[in-house]
């Protein structure tokens, strides 16, 4: 089955630690995206990548970093510089020419 | 600056009745609009979409209407079912090479049996 996989589903980290969220897709999609969901805030774009080895900042990129070394993978690192890292993180991908995204099932990150 | 607005955080309707979810936008460059449905602790799933050159798109119980002059779109669900209870996000695409979707804050729809 083709799809987009985010792991783990739940993640706990201590304040001050960097943490990397995994996102893998086997849909052969070119573009990949990271969004963050907070209560009452909707989905806000963190980073996106249209092709391998290239990515752009979204609306709330501060405190985050990404890489796109392979078409299938787009990991997101939440650094200690991110002031409010506790949130639900969603990864998405899109086939070139398509309008909509396919979303993963999300990772709930809790920083204590 | 919120370019896609869903002003109703929640909506409650009776099973079998019509649900109408609204969305307003400010960016005239948006050329494609989508609705996504989301259950708790899951990723959003695509529901229905509409191009800016159309004013209506229908798919089974779901119809999306677009009023470009008012920069307003709405999602109609008829008849509403308890399984439709979820958060609905309106999203808009701006044209150009850097493709990305801008989402509203969502509306929680509750369909009561």
Coordinates of C-alpha atoms in Angstrom, one line a residue:
Chain A
X1 CA 0.0 0.0 0.0
X2 CA 1.3 3.4 -0.9
X3 CA 1.2 6.0 1.7
X4 CA 3.0 8.5 3.9
X5 CA 4.4 7.3 7.3
X6 CA 5.2 9.4 10.3
X7 CA 6.9 7.9 13.3
X8 CA 6.6 7.8 16.1
X9 CA 3.0 8.6 16.8
X10 CA 3.8 10.0 20.3
X11 CA 7.1 11.5 21.3
X12 CA 8.2 12.9 24.6
X13 CA 11.3 15.0 25.1
X14 CA 12.9 17.1 27.8
X15 CA 13.2 20.8 27.3
X16 CA 16.5 21.8 25.7
X17 CA 16.8 18.6 23.6
X18 CA 16.7 18.5 19.8
X19 CA 14.3 15.9 18.4
X20 CA 13.8 14.6 14.9
X21 CA 10.4 13.6 13.5
X22 CA 10.4 11.1 10.7
X23 CA 8.4 11.3 7.5
X24 CA 8.6 8.7 4.7
X25 CA 6.5 8.3 1.6
X26 CA 6.4 5.6 -1.1
X27 CA 4.0 7.5 -3.3
X28 CA 6.8 8.8 -5.6
X29 CA 5.6 12.3 -4.8
X30 CA 7.9 15.2 -5.6
X31 CA 6.9 17.7 -3.0
X32 CA 6.8 17.3 0.8
X33 CA 5.5 19.6 3.5
X34 CA 5.6 19.9 7.3
X35 CA 2.7 21.6 9.2
X36 CA 2.0 22.1 12.8
X37 CA -1.4 22.0 14.4
X38 CA -2.2 23.8 17.7
X39 CA -5.6 24.1 19.3
X40 CA -7.5 26.9 17.6
X41 CA -4.7 27.6 15.2
X42 CA -5.4 25.4 12.3
X43 CA -2.5 24.1 10.2
X44 CA 0.6 26.3 9.9
X45 CA 3.3 25.6 7.4
X46 CA 6.8 25.0 8.8
X47 CA 8.9 24.0 5.8
X48 CA 8.4 22.5 2.4
X49 CA 10.4 20.9 -0.4
X50 CA 9.5 20.8 -4.1
X51 CA 12.5 18.6 -5.1
X52 CA 15.3 16.7 -3.6
X53 CA 18.1 18.8 -2.0
X54 CA 15.9 21.9 -2.0
X55 CA 13.6 23.3 0.6
X56 CA 11.9 26.6 1.6
X57 CA 10.8 28.1 4.9
X58 CA 7.2 28.3 5.6
X59 CA 5.4 30.7 7.8
X60 CA 6.8 29.5 11.2
X61 CA 10.2 28.0 10.4
X62 CA 12.1 29.5 13.3
X63 CA 13.4 26.8 15.6
X64 CA 13.0 24.1 13.0
X65 CA 15.3 22.5 10.4
X66 CA 14.8 20.0 7.6
X67 CA 16.7 18.0 5.0
X68 CA 15.7 16.4 1.8
X69 CA 18.4 14.0 0.8
X70 CA 16.1 11.5 -0.7
X71 CA 12.8 11.9 -2.5
X72 CA 11.1 9.5 -0.1
X73 CA 12.2 11.2 3.1
X74 CA 11.7 14.6 4.7
X75 CA 12.7 14.6 8.4
X76 CA 12.0 17.6 10.6
X77 CA 14.2 18.5 13.5
X78 CA 12.7 20.5 16.3
X79 CA 15.6 22.3 17.9
X80 CA 16.0 23.7 21.4
X81 CA 15.5 27.2 19.9
X82 CA 11.8 26.4 19.2
X83 CA 10.0 28.2 22.1
X84 CA 6.8 26.2 22.1
X85 CA 7.5 22.8 20.6
X86 CA 4.6 20.9 22.1
X87 CA 2.2 20.3 19.2
X88 CA 0.8 17.9 16.7
X89 CA 3.0 17.7 13.6
X90 CA 1.7 16.7 10.2
X91 CA 3.8 15.7 7.2
X92 CA 2.2 15.8 3.7
X93 CA 3.3 15.1 0.2
X94 CA 2.0 16.0 -3.3
X95 CA 2.5 14.6 -6.7
X96 CA 3.7 17.2 -9.3
X97 CA 0.6 18.5 -11.1
X98 CA -1.8 17.5 -8.3
X99 CA -3.6 20.1 -6.3
X100 CA -4.1 18.3 -3.0
X101 CA -1.9 16.8 -0.4
X102 CA -1.7 13.4 1.1
X103 CA -1.2 13.6 4.8
X104 CA 0.5 11.3 7.2
X105 CA -1.2 10.4 10.5
X106 CA 0.8 12.9 12.5
X107 CA 3.2 12.9 15.5
X108 CA 2.2 14.3 18.8
X109 CA 5.3 15.9 20.4
X110 CA 5.3 16.7 24.0
X111 CA 8.2 18.6 25.6
X112 CA 8.4 18.6 29.3
Chain B
X1 CA -2.3 38.1 8.6
X2 CA -4.8 35.3 8.2
X3 CA -5.6 34.8 4.5
X4 CA -8.1 32.0 5.0
X5 CA -10.7 32.4 7.7
X6 CA -13.1 30.0 9.1
X7 CA -15.0 32.2 11.5
X8 CA -17.1 29.5 13.1
X9 CA -15.0 27.3 15.4
X10 CA -17.9 24.8 15.8
X11 CA -21.2 23.8 14.4
X12 CA -23.8 21.4 15.7
X13 CA -26.6 19.9 13.5
X14 CA -29.1 17.1 13.7
X15 CA -28.6 13.9 11.7
X16 CA -30.4 14.2 8.3
X17 CA -30.3 18.0 8.2
X18 CA -27.9 20.1 6.1
X19 CA -24.5 21.2 7.4
X20 CA -23.1 24.4 6.0
X21 CA -19.5 25.3 6.7
X22 CA -18.2 28.6 5.6
X23 CA -14.8 30.0 4.6
X24 CA -13.6 33.5 3.6
X25 CA -10.3 34.4 2.0
X26 CA -8.5 37.6 1.4
X27 CA -5.8 36.8 -1.3
X28 CA -7.1 37.3 -4.8
X29 CA -4.2 35.2 -6.1
X30 CA -5.8 32.0 -4.7
X31 CA -6.9 29.9 -7.7
X32 CA -7.9 26.6 -6.2
X33 CA -9.7 25.7 -3.0
X34 CA -10.0 22.4 -1.1
X35 CA -11.8 21.0 1.9
X36 CA -10.2 18.5 4.2
X37 CA -11.8 16.5 7.0
X38 CA -9.8 15.6 10.1
X39 CA -10.5 13.2 13.0
X40 CA -8.6 13.6 16.3
X41 CA -5.0 12.3 16.3
X42 CA -5.2 11.6 12.5
X43 CA -4.0 13.3 9.4
X44 CA -6.5 15.3 7.3
X45 CA -8.1 13.6 4.4
X46 CA -9.2 15.3 1.2
X47 CA -12.9 15.8 0.8
X48 CA -13.7 18.0 -2.2
X49 CA -12.2 20.9 -4.2
X50 CA -13.1 23.6 -6.6
X51 CA -11.2 25.7 -9.1
X52 CA -11.6 29.5 -9.1
X53 CA -13.1 29.3 -12.6
X54 CA -16.1 27.4 -11.3
X55 CA -18.8 28.3 -8.8
X56 CA -20.0 24.9 -7.8
X57 CA -18.7 21.4 -7.5
X58 CA -20.6 18.4 -6.3
X59 CA -19.6 14.9 -5.0
X60 CA -22.3 12.8 -3.5
X61 CA -23.5 14.4 -0.3
X62 CA -20.9 17.1 -0.5
X63 CA -21.2 20.3 -2.5
X64 CA -18.8 23.3 -2.5
X65 CA -19.9 26.7 -3.6
X66 CA -17.5 29.5 -4.6
X67 CA -18.4 33.2 -4.7
X68 CA -15.4 34.9 -6.1
X69 CA -16.7 38.4 -5.8
X70 CA -17.3 37.9 -2.1
X71 CA -14.2 35.8 -1.6
X72 CA -16.3 33.2 0.1
X73 CA -16.8 29.5 -0.2
X74 CA -19.0 27.1 1.6
X75 CA -19.3 23.4 2.0
X76 CA -22.7 21.8 2.1
X77 CA -23.3 18.3 3.5
X78 CA -26.7 16.9 2.8
X79 CA -27.9 14.8 4.6
X80 CA -25.6 15.0 7.5
X81 CA -24.6 11.8 9.2
X82 CA -23.0 11.1 12.7
X83 CA -19.8 9.9 10.9
X84 CA -19.4 13.4 9.4
X85 CA -18.5 14.6 12.9
X86 CA -14.9 15.9 12.5
X87 CA -12.9 19.1 12.1
X88 CA -13.2 20.6 8.6
X89 CA -10.4 22.7 7.1
X90 CA -10.7 25.0 4.2
X91 CA -7.5 25.4 2.2
X92 CA -6.4 27.6 -0.7
X93 CA -3.7 27.5 -3.2
X94 CA -1.9 30.5 -4.6
X95 CA -0.6 30.0 -8.2
X96 CA 3.0 30.0 -9.1
X97 CA 5.9 27.7 -8.9
X98 CA 6.1 27.5 -5.1
X99 CA 3.0 25.4 -4.6
X100 CA 1.7 25.4 -1.0
X101 CA -1.7 25.4 0.6
X102 CA -2.9 27.9 3.2
X103 CA -5.3 26.5 5.7
X104 CA -8.0 28.0 7.8
X105 CA -8.3 27.3 11.5
X106 CA -11.0 24.7 11.0
X107 CA -14.6 24.2 12.1
X108 CA -15.6 21.3 14.4
X109 CA -18.8 19.8 13.1
X110 CA -20.9 17.7 15.4
X111 CA -23.8 15.7 13.9
X112 CA -26.2 14.6 16.6
X113 CA -28.2 11.3 16.1

